[in-house]
Amino acid sequence: MRNLTAVKAALATQRIETPSWAYGNSGTRFKVFGQPGVPRNPREKIADAAQVHQFTGVAPSVAVHIPWDQVDDYAALAAFAADLGVALGTVNANVFQDDDYRLGSVANPDPRVRRKALDHLLECVDIMDATGSRDLKLWFADGTNYPGQDDIRARQDRLAGALAAVYQRLGPDQRMVLEYKLFEPSFYTMDVPDWGTSLLHCLALGPKAAVIVDTGHHAPGTNIEFIVAVLLRAGRLGGFDFNSRFYADDDLMAGAADPFQLCRIMHAVGSGGARAPEAGVAFMLDQCHNIEPKIPGQIRSVLNVQEATAKALLVDREALAAAQLAGDVLGANAVLMDAYDTDVRPLLAQVRGDMGLDPDPVAAYARSGYAEKIIAERVGGTPAGWGS
Ligand code: RM4
Ligand code: MN
């Protein structure tokens, strides 16, 4: 058992970023079930994110997605967020929802489309200047559906060219983080399908480029904690988009499908000395709440990440190292499982109490009346949705 004071301090200082799009309506290609009270604009999304922080104490920033969160004055939006006790976090670029991008964005064979996509990415850095955001998150839907459709290597060259142009534009304290995804929406090739491709581009760019691991973007059974360890060793783990998946990119609540995997990932992060906010690894949620209420869904997800982190923090690292060095296979495994099998909910309730929070954020939010208030107030207008 580790020093409990240190464990509690680590839990109290953890930072988990929530995504603005989690608060809007979302669904599948079969149906979007709208919910009453969902935000109609970026400010209302930020207000909802501020609730998640108010009740959990560890979600002090909200990621924005451009153009979904487009406004005339980003500095004013950042000031609005600050008034509610949160900051604007990662700026997510969107080069996948325009008719021009049918054959891709920065890797499109048409130079005009490539230029348009690049201009959007550069505009996102302008937005970061105004909001004070550190990270530009790049996820490309680019790829091909059929063998022979385009030249795989030429597409990599085009991608590299755009990334270099964005990299040049970054300020000294800004970073670009490059996300990968195995498949979808392109089915034959994705231009950034895996961590290796992302890492190669980041290494070519320089130290301000790092890899984002979206937990839903792998083949079933992939050992994500191995990827985490390798990226940390290379100094290029930019952060996480946490979510759960049963089959593909399900975007379900983090820790819902496989809480043990989330704990193993947090253990790998801790082994790499990268759990503290100063290490620069961004812990973000990238989720959609299609059938469950959204703010409680975000709160539950934050708690799930906290619980996985607490278990990882409780691993007796000295005992683990001793068992590993002694070649004690069962002993080493038992040390890890002892921590994982601990019920950390009482510990987290204590941490929240020490932070002046209600020990049960889900119940406290339900009692607060905020859900009823937004249902009553947010009448008329167009509810925000994934893609609008
Ligand atoms: C993508 C990717 C990005 C997220 C969008 C909404 O699949 O995961 O991180 O910004 O979805
Ligand atoms: Mn993602």
mmCIF file of C-alpha atoms and ligand atoms in Angstrom:
data_model
loop_
_atom_site.group_PDB
_atom_site.id
_atom_site.type_symbol
_atom_site.label_atom_id
_atom_site.label_comp_id
_atom_site.label_asym_id
_atom_site.label_seq_id
_atom_site.Cartn_x
_atom_site.Cartn_y
_atom_site.Cartn_z
ATOM 1 C CA MET A 1 0.000 0.000 0.000
ATOM 2 C CA ARG A 2 1.411 3.354 -0.961
ATOM 3 C CA ASN A 3 1.544 6.453 1.200
ATOM 4 C CA LEU A 4 -2.120 7.423 1.459
ATOM 5 C CA THR A 5 -1.421 11.131 1.778
ATOM 6 C CA ALA A 6 0.451 11.097 -1.522
ATOM 7 C CA VAL A 7 -2.311 9.038 -3.166
ATOM 8 C CA LYS A 8 -4.950 11.509 -2.020
ATOM 9 C CA ALA A 9 -2.900 14.485 -3.176
ATOM 10 C CA ALA A 10 -2.460 12.903 -6.612
ATOM 11 C CA LEU A 11 -6.209 12.293 -6.879
ATOM 12 C CA ALA A 12 -7.074 15.822 -5.807
ATOM 13 C CA THR A 13 -4.769 17.353 -8.414
ATOM 14 C CA GLN A 14 -5.810 15.117 -11.312
ATOM 15 C CA ARG A 15 -7.166 16.982 -14.349
ATOM 16 C CA ILE A 16 -9.700 15.489 -16.752
ATOM 17 C CA GLU A 17 -10.946 17.542 -19.717
ATOM 18 C CA THR A 18 -14.509 17.108 -20.940
ATOM 19 C CA PRO A 19 -15.544 17.577 -24.597
ATOM 20 C CA SER A 20 -18.068 20.241 -25.592
ATOM 21 C CA TRP A 21 -19.715 17.812 -28.014
ATOM 22 C CA ALA A 22 -20.647 15.394 -25.220
ATOM 23 C CA TYR A 23 -23.271 17.891 -24.031
ATOM 24 C CA GLY A 24 -25.095 18.149 -27.361
ATOM 25 C CA ASN A 25 -27.417 15.643 -28.965
ATOM 26 C CA SER A 26 -25.790 12.620 -30.549
ATOM 27 C CA GLY A 27 -26.777 9.249 -31.885
ATOM 28 C CA THR A 28 -25.990 6.721 -34.527
ATOM 29 C CA ARG A 29 -26.659 6.821 -38.243
ATOM 30 C CA PHE A 30 -29.948 5.110 -37.402
ATOM 31 C CA LYS A 31 -31.392 7.693 -35.027
ATOM 32 C CA VAL A 32 -30.552 10.661 -32.855
ATOM 33 C CA PHE A 33 -32.796 10.709 -29.792
ATOM 34 C CA GLY A 34 -32.975 14.364 -28.829
ATOM 35 C CA GLN A 35 -33.005 15.203 -25.135
ATOM 36 C CA PRO A 36 -34.712 18.163 -23.458
ATOM 37 C CA GLY A 37 -32.451 20.885 -22.078
ATOM 38 C CA VAL A 38 -29.435 20.234 -24.286
ATOM 39 C CA PRO A 39 -27.279 23.287 -25.090
ATOM 40 C CA ARG A 40 -28.069 25.384 -28.137
ATOM 41 C CA ASN A 41 -24.746 27.187 -28.372
ATOM 42 C CA PRO A 42 -21.139 27.019 -27.147
ATOM 43 C CA ARG A 43 -21.880 29.037 -24.011
ATOM 44 C CA GLU A 44 -24.548 26.606 -22.883
ATOM 45 C CA LYS A 45 -22.179 23.684 -23.525
ATOM 46 C CA ILE A 46 -19.543 25.392 -21.396
ATOM 47 C CA ALA A 47 -22.094 26.019 -18.651
ATOM 48 C CA ASP A 48 -22.840 22.278 -18.589
ATOM 49 C CA ALA A 49 -19.131 21.429 -18.499
ATOM 50 C CA ALA A 50 -18.772 23.803 -15.550
ATOM 51 C CA GLN A 51 -21.345 21.699 -13.696
ATOM 52 C CA VAL A 52 -19.205 18.601 -14.173
ATOM 53 C CA HIS A 53 -16.272 20.472 -12.666
ATOM 54 C CA GLN A 54 -18.351 21.920 -9.851
ATOM 55 C CA PHE A 55 -19.394 18.484 -8.634
ATOM 56 C CA THR A 56 -16.215 16.501 -9.358
ATOM 57 C CA GLY A 57 -13.544 19.144 -8.765
ATOM 58 C CA VAL A 58 -11.225 17.561 -11.324
ATOM 59 C CA ALA A 59 -12.669 18.644 -14.699
ATOM 60 C CA PRO A 60 -11.517 22.268 -14.962
ATOM 61 C CA SER A 61 -11.369 22.537 -18.749
ATOM 62 C CA VAL A 62 -13.574 21.870 -21.734
ATOM 63 C CA ALA A 63 -12.371 20.983 -25.220
ATOM 64 C CA VAL A 64 -13.901 22.855 -28.134
ATOM 65 C CA HIS A 65 -14.515 21.619 -31.668
ATOM 66 C CA ILE A 66 -14.336 24.051 -34.573
ATOM 67 C CA PRO A 67 -16.669 24.884 -36.320
ATOM 68 C CA TRP A 68 -19.161 23.242 -33.945
ATOM 69 C CA ASP A 69 -18.185 25.822 -31.315
ATOM 70 C CA GLN A 70 -17.572 28.690 -33.704
ATOM 71 C CA VAL A 71 -18.105 32.178 -32.227
ATOM 72 C CA ASP A 72 -17.148 35.694 -33.300
ATOM 73 C CA ASP A 73 -15.019 36.403 -30.261
ATOM 74 C CA TYR A 74 -13.018 33.521 -28.785
ATOM 75 C CA ALA A 75 -11.363 35.624 -26.103
ATOM 76 C CA ALA A 76 -14.854 36.541 -24.879
ATOM 77 C CA LEU A 77 -15.815 32.859 -24.893
ATOM 78 C CA ALA A 78 -12.726 32.073 -22.807
ATOM 79 C CA ALA A 79 -13.642 34.868 -20.379
ATOM 80 C CA PHE A 80 -17.191 33.504 -20.150
ATOM 81 C CA ALA A 81 -15.769 30.066 -19.305
ATOM 82 C CA ALA A 82 -13.403 31.525 -16.710
ATOM 83 C CA ASP A 83 -16.331 33.269 -15.007
ATOM 84 C CA LEU A 84 -17.930 29.841 -14.605
ATOM 85 C CA GLY A 85 -14.729 28.384 -13.179
ATOM 86 C CA VAL A 86 -13.499 26.457 -16.209
ATOM 87 C CA ALA A 87 -10.991 27.067 -18.988
ATOM 88 C CA LEU A 88 -11.214 26.366 -22.690
ATOM 89 C CA GLY A 89 -8.914 23.433 -23.374
ATOM 90 C CA THR A 90 -7.891 21.572 -26.470
ATOM 91 C CA VAL A 91 -8.977 22.990 -29.807
ATOM 92 C CA ASN A 92 -10.216 20.175 -32.047
ATOM 93 C CA ALA A 93 -10.030 20.840 -35.758
ATOM 94 C CA ASN A 94 -12.755 19.548 -38.036
ATOM 95 C CA VAL A 95 -11.814 18.763 -41.612
ATOM 96 C CA PHE A 96 -14.268 15.936 -42.112
ATOM 97 C CA GLN A 97 -17.700 17.503 -42.524
ATOM 98 C CA ASP A 98 -17.597 19.420 -45.757
ATOM 99 C CA ASP A 99 -18.546 18.172 -49.210
ATOM 100 C CA ASP A 100 -15.087 19.169 -50.385
ATOM 101 C CA TYR A 101 -13.592 16.479 -48.155
ATOM 102 C CA ARG A 102 -15.112 13.487 -49.949
ATOM 103 C CA LEU A 103 -11.633 12.316 -50.967
ATOM 104 C CA GLY A 104 -9.930 13.617 -47.868
ATOM 105 C CA SER A 105 -8.707 16.919 -46.467
ATOM 106 C CA VAL A 106 -4.956 17.533 -46.161
ATOM 107 C CA ALA A 107 -4.232 14.359 -48.134
ATOM 108 C CA ASN A 108 -6.796 15.105 -50.846
ATOM 109 C CA PRO A 109 -5.428 14.789 -54.396
ATOM 110 C CA ASP A 110 -6.818 18.270 -55.187
ATOM 111 C CA PRO A 111 -4.470 21.087 -54.060
ATOM 112 C CA ARG A 112 -7.408 23.488 -53.659
ATOM 113 C CA VAL A 113 -9.040 21.216 -51.082
ATOM 114 C CA ARG A 114 -5.718 20.682 -49.328
ATOM 115 C CA ARG A 115 -5.279 24.441 -49.070
ATOM 116 C CA LYS A 116 -8.781 24.859 -47.640
ATOM 117 C CA ALA A 117 -8.113 22.189 -45.006
ATOM 118 C CA LEU A 118 -4.761 23.702 -44.090
ATOM 119 C CA ASP A 119 -6.322 27.146 -43.754
ATOM 120 C CA HIS A 120 -8.806 25.683 -41.272
ATOM 121 C CA LEU A 121 -6.007 24.124 -39.225
ATOM 122 C CA LEU A 122 -4.130 27.437 -39.176
ATOM 123 C CA GLU A 123 -7.319 29.237 -38.139
ATOM 124 C CA CYS A 124 -7.548 26.798 -35.232
ATOM 125 C CA VAL A 125 -4.110 27.970 -34.060
ATOM 126 C CA ASP A 126 -5.378 31.580 -34.238
ATOM 127 C CA ILE A 127 -8.231 30.452 -31.991
ATOM 128 C CA MET A 128 -5.744 28.878 -29.571
ATOM 129 C CA ASP A 129 -3.962 32.236 -29.392
ATOM 130 C CA ALA A 130 -7.248 33.875 -28.379
ATOM 131 C CA THR A 131 -8.366 31.205 -25.906
ATOM 132 C CA GLY A 132 -4.972 30.447 -24.391
ATOM 133 C CA SER A 133 -5.349 26.771 -25.293
ATOM 134 C CA ARG A 134 -2.190 24.685 -25.321
ATOM 135 C CA ASP A 135 -3.135 21.868 -27.676
ATOM 136 C CA LEU A 136 -4.410 21.584 -31.232
ATOM 137 C CA LYS A 137 -5.942 18.144 -31.692
ATOM 138 C CA LEU A 138 -5.822 16.763 -35.202
ATOM 139 C CA TRP A 139 -7.920 13.849 -36.277
ATOM 140 C CA PHE A 140 -8.188 13.140 -39.976
ATOM 141 C CA ALA A 141 -10.934 11.100 -41.595
ATOM 142 C CA ASP A 142 -8.622 10.977 -44.623
ATOM 143 C CA GLY A 143 -8.034 7.698 -46.370
ATOM 144 C CA THR A 144 -9.320 5.561 -49.200
ATOM 145 C CA ASN A 145 -12.047 2.990 -49.665
ATOM 146 C CA TYR A 146 -10.669 0.967 -52.564
ATOM 147 C CA PRO A 147 -7.327 -0.469 -53.616
ATOM 148 C CA GLY A 148 -5.813 1.764 -56.267
ATOM 149 C CA GLN A 149 -8.052 4.714 -55.394
ATOM 150 C CA ASP A 150 -5.049 6.894 -54.560
ATOM 151 C CA ASP A 151 -1.336 6.546 -54.003
ATOM 152 C CA ILE A 152 -0.754 5.632 -50.348
ATOM 153 C CA ARG A 153 2.708 7.160 -50.232
ATOM 154 C CA ALA A 154 1.715 10.369 -52.025
ATOM 155 C CA ARG A 155 -1.046 10.839 -49.462
ATOM 156 C CA GLN A 156 1.537 10.519 -46.670
ATOM 157 C CA ASP A 157 3.640 13.208 -48.379
ATOM 158 C CA ARG A 158 0.667 15.562 -48.615
ATOM 159 C CA LEU A 159 -0.224 14.913 -44.985
ATOM 160 C CA ALA A 160 3.355 15.555 -43.881
ATOM 161 C CA GLY A 161 3.419 18.840 -45.805
ATOM 162 C CA ALA A 162 0.288 20.126 -44.087
ATOM 163 C CA LEU A 163 1.460 19.014 -40.660
ATOM 164 C CA ALA A 164 4.777 20.832 -41.171
ATOM 165 C CA ALA A 165 2.968 24.046 -42.123
ATOM 166 C CA VAL A 166 0.836 23.877 -38.985
ATOM 167 C CA TYR A 167 3.849 23.039 -36.856
ATOM 168 C CA GLN A 168 5.650 26.156 -38.097
ATOM 169 C CA ARG A 169 2.709 28.257 -37.016
ATOM 170 C CA LEU A 170 2.662 26.976 -33.393
ATOM 171 C CA GLY A 171 3.692 29.352 -30.625
ATOM 172 C CA PRO A 172 6.408 28.378 -28.159
ATOM 173 C CA ASP A 173 3.941 27.002 -25.597
ATOM 174 C CA GLN A 174 1.586 25.383 -28.074
ATOM 175 C CA ARG A 175 1.547 21.762 -29.204
ATOM 176 C CA MET A 176 -0.126 19.736 -31.896
ATOM 177 C CA VAL A 177 -1.398 16.313 -30.983
ATOM 178 C CA LEU A 178 -2.078 13.808 -33.743
ATOM 179 C CA GLU A 179 -4.773 11.217 -33.264
ATOM 180 C CA TYR A 180 -4.953 7.912 -35.104
ATOM 181 C CA LYS A 181 -7.831 5.634 -35.931
ATOM 182 C CA LEU A 182 -7.742 2.132 -37.338
ATOM 183 C CA PHE A 183 -10.710 2.438 -39.687
ATOM 184 C CA GLU A 184 -13.831 4.501 -40.341
ATOM 185 C CA PRO A 185 -14.859 6.515 -42.191
ATOM 186 C CA SER A 186 -12.270 5.243 -44.653
ATOM 187 C CA PHE A 187 -12.272 1.477 -44.898
ATOM 188 C CA TYR A 188 -9.360 0.402 -47.096
ATOM 189 C CA THR A 189 -6.714 2.792 -45.778
ATOM 190 C CA MET A 190 -6.798 5.471 -43.131
ATOM 191 C CA ASP A 191 -3.934 7.917 -43.611
ATOM 192 C CA VAL A 192 -3.205 7.870 -39.866
ATOM 193 C CA PRO A 193 -4.407 4.421 -38.840
ATOM 194 C CA ASP A 194 -2.143 3.658 -35.910
ATOM 195 C CA TRP A 195 0.238 5.003 -33.268
ATOM 196 C CA GLY A 196 3.278 4.124 -35.355
ATOM 197 C CA THR A 197 2.193 6.323 -38.263
ATOM 198 C CA SER A 198 1.288 9.142 -35.896
ATOM 199 C CA LEU A 199 4.610 8.819 -34.089
ATOM 200 C CA LEU A 200 6.611 8.871 -37.336
ATOM 201 C CA HIS A 201 4.958 12.158 -38.319
ATOM 202 C CA CYS A 202 5.474 13.613 -34.839
ATOM 203 C CA LEU A 203 9.149 12.632 -34.775
ATOM 204 C CA ALA A 204 9.664 14.263 -38.161
ATOM 205 C CA LEU A 205 7.977 17.456 -36.954
ATOM 206 C CA GLY A 206 9.712 18.089 -33.646
ATOM 207 C CA PRO A 207 9.164 18.146 -29.890
ATOM 208 C CA LYS A 208 5.891 20.100 -29.993
ATOM 209 C CA ALA A 209 4.121 17.217 -31.763
ATOM 210 C CA ALA A 210 2.825 14.244 -29.829
ATOM 211 C CA VAL A 211 0.472 11.295 -30.244
ATOM 212 C CA ILE A 212 -3.098 11.138 -28.946
ATOM 213 C CA VAL A 213 -4.412 7.740 -27.916
ATOM 214 C CA ASP A 214 -8.180 7.496 -28.346
ATOM 215 C CA THR A 215 -9.007 4.287 -26.521
ATOM 216 C CA GLY A 216 -11.787 3.441 -28.997
ATOM 217 C CA HIS A 217 -9.593 3.660 -32.090
ATOM 218 C CA HIS A 218 -7.909 0.255 -32.033
ATOM 219 C CA ALA A 219 -8.568 -3.250 -33.221
ATOM 220 C CA PRO A 220 -10.388 -5.381 -30.633
ATOM 221 C CA GLY A 221 -7.957 -6.871 -28.151
ATOM 222 C CA THR A 222 -5.183 -4.334 -28.751
ATOM 223 C CA ASN A 223 -2.943 -3.906 -25.717
ATOM 224 C CA ILE A 224 -3.269 -0.144 -25.262
ATOM 225 C CA GLU A 225 -1.059 0.038 -22.182
ATOM 226 C CA PHE A 226 1.801 -1.331 -24.271
ATOM 227 C CA ILE A 227 1.326 1.561 -26.717
ATOM 228 C CA VAL A 228 1.279 3.981 -23.785
ATOM 229 C CA ALA A 229 4.553 2.627 -22.432
ATOM 230 C CA VAL A 230 6.257 2.844 -25.820
ATOM 231 C CA LEU A 231 5.044 6.395 -26.477
ATOM 232 C CA LEU A 232 6.087 7.558 -23.023
ATOM 233 C CA ARG A 233 9.514 6.057 -23.557
ATOM 234 C CA ALA A 234 9.778 8.094 -26.764
ATOM 235 C CA GLY A 235 8.556 11.215 -24.941
ATOM 236 C CA ARG A 236 5.623 11.495 -27.374
ATOM 237 C CA LEU A 237 2.501 10.621 -25.445
ATOM 238 C CA GLY A 238 0.416 13.762 -25.927
ATOM 239 C CA GLY A 239 -2.641 12.482 -24.147
ATOM 240 C CA PHE A 240 -5.799 10.442 -24.245
ATOM 241 C CA ASP A 241 -9.278 10.565 -25.621
ATOM 242 C CA PHE A 242 -10.930 8.242 -23.129
ATOM 243 C CA ASN A 243 -14.069 6.326 -23.989
ATOM 244 C CA SER A 244 -15.283 2.731 -23.929
ATOM 245 C CA ARG A 245 -15.923 0.413 -26.779
ATOM 246 C CA PHE A 246 -17.423 -3.015 -27.109
ATOM 247 C CA TYR A 247 -17.093 -3.331 -30.879
ATOM 248 C CA ALA A 248 -15.798 -0.304 -32.816
ATOM 249 C CA ASP A 249 -15.587 3.418 -32.055
ATOM 250 C CA ASP A 250 -18.548 3.182 -29.679
ATOM 251 C CA ASP A 251 -17.757 6.400 -27.727
ATOM 252 C CA LEU A 252 -19.394 4.992 -24.599
ATOM 253 C CA MET A 253 -18.507 6.127 -21.093
ATOM 254 C CA ALA A 254 -14.861 5.612 -20.131
ATOM 255 C CA GLY A 255 -14.415 2.653 -17.852
ATOM 256 C CA ALA A 256 -17.869 1.268 -18.610
ATOM 257 C CA ALA A 257 -16.882 -1.608 -20.874
ATOM 258 C CA ASP A 258 -13.517 -2.534 -19.382
ATOM 259 C CA PRO A 259 -12.587 -0.791 -16.137
ATOM 260 C CA PHE A 260 -9.586 -3.084 -15.748
ATOM 261 C CA GLN A 261 -8.142 -1.846 -19.048
ATOM 262 C CA LEU A 262 -8.517 1.758 -17.890
ATOM 263 C CA CYS A 263 -6.686 0.894 -14.672
ATOM 264 C CA ARG A 264 -3.904 -0.859 -16.614
ATOM 265 C CA ILE A 265 -3.547 2.222 -18.804
ATOM 266 C CA MET A 266 -3.317 4.510 -15.764
ATOM 267 C CA HIS A 267 -0.778 2.133 -14.255
ATOM 268 C CA ALA A 268 1.334 2.377 -17.411
ATOM 269 C CA VAL A 269 1.079 6.173 -17.313
ATOM 270 C CA GLY A 270 2.206 6.174 -13.680
ATOM 271 C CA SER A 271 5.079 3.797 -14.399
ATOM 272 C CA GLY A 272 6.239 6.296 -16.989
ATOM 273 C CA GLY A 273 6.118 9.062 -14.363
ATOM 274 C CA ALA A 274 3.518 10.922 -16.416
ATOM 275 C CA ARG A 275 0.443 11.048 -14.210
ATOM 276 C CA ALA A 276 0.965 14.541 -12.741
ATOM 277 C CA PRO A 277 -0.416 17.501 -14.745
ATOM 278 C CA GLU A 278 3.137 18.938 -15.116
ATOM 279 C CA ALA A 279 4.094 15.918 -17.245
ATOM 280 C CA GLY A 280 1.976 17.369 -20.039
ATOM 281 C CA VAL A 281 -0.132 14.301 -20.797
ATOM 282 C CA ALA A 282 -3.697 15.451 -21.503
ATOM 283 C CA PHE A 283 -6.463 13.299 -20.024
ATOM 284 C CA MET A 284 -9.573 13.991 -22.039
ATOM 285 C CA LEU A 285 -12.921 12.363 -22.543
ATOM 286 C CA ASP A 286 -14.140 11.893 -26.107
ATOM 287 C CA GLN A 287 -17.633 10.517 -25.728
ATOM 288 C CA CYS A 288 -21.204 10.835 -26.854
ATOM 289 C CA HIS A 289 -24.194 10.119 -24.639
ATOM 290 C CA ASN A 290 -26.822 8.853 -27.040
ATOM 291 C CA ILE A 291 -29.370 7.379 -24.658
ATOM 292 C CA GLU A 292 -28.266 8.423 -21.164
ATOM 293 C CA PRO A 293 -28.457 11.965 -19.756
ATOM 294 C CA LYS A 294 -25.354 13.875 -20.748
ATOM 295 C CA ILE A 295 -24.128 15.792 -17.696
ATOM 296 C CA PRO A 296 -24.558 12.775 -15.379
ATOM 297 C CA GLY A 297 -22.889 10.683 -18.112
ATOM 298 C CA GLN A 298 -19.865 12.971 -18.022
ATOM 299 C CA ILE A 299 -19.797 12.971 -14.221
ATOM 300 C CA ARG A 300 -19.942 9.154 -14.172
ATOM 301 C CA SER A 301 -17.093 9.005 -16.710
ATOM 302 C CA VAL A 302 -14.914 11.359 -14.688
ATOM 303 C CA LEU A 303 -15.541 9.210 -11.602
ATOM 304 C CA ASN A 304 -14.632 6.098 -13.581
ATOM 305 C CA VAL A 305 -11.307 7.650 -14.619
ATOM 306 C CA GLN A 306 -10.702 8.684 -11.002
ATOM 307 C CA GLU A 307 -11.429 5.170 -9.743
ATOM 308 C CA ALA A 308 -9.066 3.616 -12.288
ATOM 309 C CA THR A 309 -6.409 6.161 -11.321
ATOM 310 C CA ALA A 310 -6.877 5.524 -7.609
ATOM 311 C CA LYS A 311 -6.405 1.795 -8.116
ATOM 312 C CA ALA A 312 -3.282 2.398 -10.184
ATOM 313 C CA LEU A 313 -1.960 4.719 -7.471
ATOM 314 C CA LEU A 314 -2.482 2.012 -4.865
ATOM 315 C CA VAL A 315 -0.176 -0.433 -6.643
ATOM 316 C CA ASP A 316 2.683 -1.208 -4.268
ATOM 317 C CA ARG A 317 5.442 -0.317 -6.710
ATOM 318 C CA GLU A 318 8.292 -1.477 -4.484
ATOM 319 C CA ALA A 319 6.699 -4.891 -3.985
ATOM 320 C CA LEU A 320 5.912 -5.033 -7.693
ATOM 321 C CA ALA A 321 9.483 -4.206 -8.711
ATOM 322 C CA ALA A 322 10.870 -6.739 -6.246
ATOM 323 C CA ALA A 323 8.592 -9.487 -7.578
ATOM 324 C CA GLN A 324 9.426 -8.560 -11.176
ATOM 325 C CA LEU A 325 13.165 -8.634 -10.556
ATOM 326 C CA ALA A 326 12.863 -11.931 -8.718
ATOM 327 C CA GLY A 327 11.017 -13.412 -11.675
ATOM 328 C CA ASP A 328 8.025 -14.012 -9.409
ATOM 329 C CA VAL A 329 5.312 -14.100 -12.050
ATOM 330 C CA LEU A 330 2.413 -14.878 -9.753
ATOM 331 C CA GLY A 331 3.649 -12.517 -7.044
ATOM 332 C CA ALA A 332 3.948 -9.588 -9.460
ATOM 333 C CA ASN A 333 0.524 -10.237 -10.901
ATOM 334 C CA ALA A 334 -0.918 -10.481 -7.384
ATOM 335 C CA VAL A 335 0.486 -7.060 -6.435
ATOM 336 C CA LEU A 336 -1.270 -5.475 -9.395
ATOM 337 C CA MET A 337 -4.517 -7.337 -8.784
ATOM 338 C CA ASP A 338 -4.518 -6.447 -5.067
ATOM 339 C CA ALA A 339 -4.628 -2.794 -6.052
ATOM 340 C CA TYR A 340 -7.218 -3.338 -8.771
ATOM 341 C CA ASP A 341 -9.454 -5.331 -6.433
ATOM 342 C CA THR A 342 -9.496 -2.548 -3.815
ATOM 343 C CA ASP A 343 -12.790 -0.696 -3.419
ATOM 344 C CA VAL A 344 -11.512 2.876 -3.830
ATOM 345 C CA ARG A 345 -14.894 4.572 -3.491
ATOM 346 C CA PRO A 346 -14.486 5.359 0.233
ATOM 347 C CA LEU A 347 -11.031 6.813 -0.484
ATOM 348 C CA LEU A 348 -12.398 9.029 -3.250
ATOM 349 C CA ALA A 349 -15.273 10.118 -1.028
ATOM 350 C CA GLN A 350 -12.664 11.249 1.502
ATOM 351 C CA VAL A 351 -10.687 13.089 -1.170
ATOM 352 C CA ARG A 352 -13.848 14.925 -2.226
ATOM 353 C CA GLY A 353 -14.682 15.768 1.350
ATOM 354 C CA ASP A 354 -11.198 17.224 1.795
ATOM 355 C CA MET A 355 -11.766 19.299 -1.353
ATOM 356 C CA GLY A 356 -15.007 20.666 0.057
ATOM 357 C CA LEU A 357 -17.101 18.657 -2.392
ATOM 358 C CA ASP A 358 -20.044 16.373 -1.861
ATOM 359 C CA PRO A 359 -18.660 12.818 -1.580
ATOM 360 C CA ASP A 360 -21.264 11.616 -4.103
ATOM 361 C CA PRO A 361 -21.140 13.891 -7.201
ATOM 362 C CA VAL A 362 -23.868 11.969 -9.060
ATOM 363 C CA ALA A 363 -26.380 12.387 -6.228
ATOM 364 C CA ALA A 364 -25.304 15.973 -5.545
ATOM 365 C CA TYR A 365 -25.858 16.939 -9.183
ATOM 366 C CA ALA A 366 -29.267 15.232 -9.202
ATOM 367 C CA ARG A 367 -30.274 17.193 -6.086
ATOM 368 C CA SER A 368 -28.973 20.496 -7.449
ATOM 369 C CA GLY A 369 -31.962 21.188 -9.691
ATOM 370 C CA TYR A 370 -29.710 22.124 -12.646
ATOM 371 C CA ALA A 371 -31.248 19.471 -14.914
ATOM 372 C CA GLU A 372 -34.764 20.778 -14.278
ATOM 373 C CA LYS A 373 -33.549 24.361 -14.736
ATOM 374 C CA ILE A 374 -32.041 23.806 -18.187
ATOM 375 C CA ILE A 375 -35.066 21.807 -19.322
ATOM 376 C CA ALA A 376 -37.287 24.742 -18.349
ATOM 377 C CA GLU A 377 -34.985 27.430 -19.736
ATOM 378 C CA ARG A 378 -33.654 25.950 -22.955
ATOM 379 C CA VAL A 379 -36.797 26.142 -24.993
ATOM 380 C CA GLY A 380 -36.677 27.190 -28.616
ATOM 381 C CA GLY A 381 -33.593 27.478 -30.774
ATOM 382 C CA THR A 382 -31.733 24.600 -32.332
ATOM 383 C CA PRO A 383 -30.232 22.034 -29.979
ATOM 384 C CA ALA A 384 -26.535 21.469 -30.545
ATOM 385 C CA GLY A 385 -25.745 18.153 -32.100
ATOM 386 C CA TRP A 386 -22.728 16.135 -33.113
ATOM 387 C CA GLY A 387 -22.019 17.761 -36.411
ATOM 388 C CA SER A 388 -23.717 21.109 -35.889
HETATM 389 C C1 RM4 B 1 -13.294 11.563 -34.004
HETATM 390 C C2 RM4 B 1 -12.079 11.696 -33.127
HETATM 391 C C3 RM4 B 1 -11.897 13.067 -32.576
HETATM 392 C C4 RM4 B 1 -13.191 13.702 -32.155
HETATM 393 C C5 RM4 B 1 -14.290 13.503 -33.163
HETATM 394 C C6 RM4 B 1 -15.611 14.019 -32.633
HETATM 395 O O1 RM4 B 1 -13.622 10.228 -34.193
HETATM 396 O O2 RM4 B 1 -12.151 10.762 -32.082
HETATM 397 O O3 RM4 B 1 -11.041 13.052 -31.476
HETATM 398 O O4 RM4 B 1 -12.923 15.062 -32.097
HETATM 399 O O5 RM4 B 1 -14.425 12.159 -33.452
HETATM 400 MN MN MN B 2 -11.009 11.094 -30.306
#
